[in-house]
XYZ file of C-alpha atoms in Angstrom:
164
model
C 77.037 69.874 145.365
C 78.992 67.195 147.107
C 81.012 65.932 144.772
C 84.929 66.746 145.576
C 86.821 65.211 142.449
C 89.111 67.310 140.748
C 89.160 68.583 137.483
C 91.061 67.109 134.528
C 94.376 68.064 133.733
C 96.849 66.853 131.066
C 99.957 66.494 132.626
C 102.884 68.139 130.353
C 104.852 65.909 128.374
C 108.045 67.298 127.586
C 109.622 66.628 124.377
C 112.239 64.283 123.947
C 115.897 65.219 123.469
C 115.817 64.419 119.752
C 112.984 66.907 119.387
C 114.880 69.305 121.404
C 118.240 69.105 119.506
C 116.406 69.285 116.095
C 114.608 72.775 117.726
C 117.945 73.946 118.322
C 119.281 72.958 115.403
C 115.855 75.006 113.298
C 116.581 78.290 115.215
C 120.433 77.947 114.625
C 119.662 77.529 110.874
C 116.932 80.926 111.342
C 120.095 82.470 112.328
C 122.217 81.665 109.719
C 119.315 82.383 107.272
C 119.023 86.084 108.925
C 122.907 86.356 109.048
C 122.443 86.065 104.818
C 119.522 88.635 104.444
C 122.225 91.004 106.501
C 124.977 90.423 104.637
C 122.722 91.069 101.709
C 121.367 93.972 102.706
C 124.544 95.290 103.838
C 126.121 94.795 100.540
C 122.826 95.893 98.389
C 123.866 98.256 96.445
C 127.033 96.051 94.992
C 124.579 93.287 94.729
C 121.754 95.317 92.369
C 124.574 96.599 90.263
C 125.872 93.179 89.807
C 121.984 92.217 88.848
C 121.834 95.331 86.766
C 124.891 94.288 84.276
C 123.558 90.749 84.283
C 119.820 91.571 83.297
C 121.594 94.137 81.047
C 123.348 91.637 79.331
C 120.372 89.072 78.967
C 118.215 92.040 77.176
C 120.271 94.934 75.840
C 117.610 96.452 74.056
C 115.467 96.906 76.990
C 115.289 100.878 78.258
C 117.371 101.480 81.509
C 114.429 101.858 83.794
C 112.784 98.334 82.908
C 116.200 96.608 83.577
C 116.955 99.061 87.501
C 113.187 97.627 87.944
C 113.472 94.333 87.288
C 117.083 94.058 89.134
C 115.432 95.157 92.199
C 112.236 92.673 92.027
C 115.017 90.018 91.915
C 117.041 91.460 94.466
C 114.591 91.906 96.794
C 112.503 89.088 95.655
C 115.146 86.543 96.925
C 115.741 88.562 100.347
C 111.268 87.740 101.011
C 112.223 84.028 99.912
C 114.927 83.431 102.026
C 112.617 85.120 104.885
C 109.561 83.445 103.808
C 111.510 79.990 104.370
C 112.374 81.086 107.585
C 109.030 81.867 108.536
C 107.737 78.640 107.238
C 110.137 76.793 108.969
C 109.143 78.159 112.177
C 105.564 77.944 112.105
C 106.560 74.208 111.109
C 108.717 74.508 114.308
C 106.097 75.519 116.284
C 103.415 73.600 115.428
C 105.320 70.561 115.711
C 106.484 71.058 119.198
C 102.646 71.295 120.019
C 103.093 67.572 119.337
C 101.558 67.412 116.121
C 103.594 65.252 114.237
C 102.376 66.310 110.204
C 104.976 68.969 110.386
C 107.559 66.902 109.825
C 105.950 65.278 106.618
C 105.620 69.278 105.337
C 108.618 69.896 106.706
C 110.235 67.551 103.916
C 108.776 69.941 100.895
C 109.428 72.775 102.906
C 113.055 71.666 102.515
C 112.668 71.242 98.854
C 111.410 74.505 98.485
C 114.453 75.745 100.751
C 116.823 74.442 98.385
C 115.584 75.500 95.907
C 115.641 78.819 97.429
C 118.932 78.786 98.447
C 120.430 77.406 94.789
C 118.425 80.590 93.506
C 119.188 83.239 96.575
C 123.301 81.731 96.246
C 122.964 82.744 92.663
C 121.225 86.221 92.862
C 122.634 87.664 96.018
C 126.440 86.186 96.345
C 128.956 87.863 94.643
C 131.443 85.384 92.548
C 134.343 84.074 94.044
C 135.735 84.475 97.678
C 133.685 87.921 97.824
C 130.387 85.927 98.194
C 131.489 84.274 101.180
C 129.783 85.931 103.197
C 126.398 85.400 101.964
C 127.212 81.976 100.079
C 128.383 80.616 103.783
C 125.495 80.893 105.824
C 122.871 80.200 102.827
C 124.801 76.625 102.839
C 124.745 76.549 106.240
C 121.285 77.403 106.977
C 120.451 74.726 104.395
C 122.312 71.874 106.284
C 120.911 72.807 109.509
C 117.908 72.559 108.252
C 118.055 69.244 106.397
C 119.453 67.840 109.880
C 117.117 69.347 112.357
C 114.360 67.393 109.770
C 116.319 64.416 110.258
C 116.600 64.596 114.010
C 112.855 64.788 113.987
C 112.428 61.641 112.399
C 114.091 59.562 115.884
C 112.283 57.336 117.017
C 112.136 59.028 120.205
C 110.607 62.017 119.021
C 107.989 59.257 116.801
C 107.143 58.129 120.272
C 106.385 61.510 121.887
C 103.955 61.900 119.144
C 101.898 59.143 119.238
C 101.809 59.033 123.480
């Protein structure tokens, strides 16, 4: 075989710096979601008894057991959706820095589902008044982050990248 011509290969595009700030901004917001779960977990025991008088109060004829039980499925069932969001978020992340730009149209009901989340999370997990702070805080934060790394992704920089 005499024939000398070298294979194929792609050269590497590298994203453009909207894509890269809105990446930074996605893990920043992972962060913040973590730094809740943390503070959550941290503070878990407050947090179920605070669920406990509040369940106890919506069903006061219920047996003592039933209510502990069904604190702790909403206790720990908003820690797995804050997580879950997270970890849709970042195979979003991912995916879309392969340069596959449908991410960003599932990123938009990803961020419905995150608020809705973090409305429900806010509710469940932060304590009333200043003492919630700390898990109020980054919930809002990692919200926001989120809702601007989406936007960032929208440039029509990164619209460009895509397409090429």
């Amino acid at each position: 075989m005499t024939y000398q011509a070298n294979a194929p290969v792609h050269r590497e595009v590298e994203a453009p710096g909207a894509l890269r700030t809105s990446r930074t901004l996605w893990l920043l917001s992972f962060v913040a979601g973590l730094v809740a779960v943390g503070f959550s977990w941290l503070n878990r025991d407050a947090g179920k008894q605070r669920l406990l008088e509040t369940v106890t109060d919506l069903a006061p004829g219920r047996d003592a057991a039933t209510l502990e039980a069904l604190a702790n499925v909403v206790f720990w069932g908003s820690l797995a959706a804050i997580a879950l969001v997270v970890l849709l978020e970042a195979l979003l992340m991912r995916t879309m820095m392969r340069r596959r730009g449908w991410p960003r149209v599932a990123a938009f009901f990803v961020l419905v589902v995150h608020a809705t989340v973090t409305v429900l999370a806010e509710a469940y997990l932060a304590a009333p008044g200043g003492a919630g702070a700390a898990v109020r805080w980054p919930l809002l934060i990692q919200l926001g982050l989120a809702v601007v790394a989406w936007i960032v992704s929208l440039s029509p920089a990164a619209s460009r990248w895509f397409r090429a």
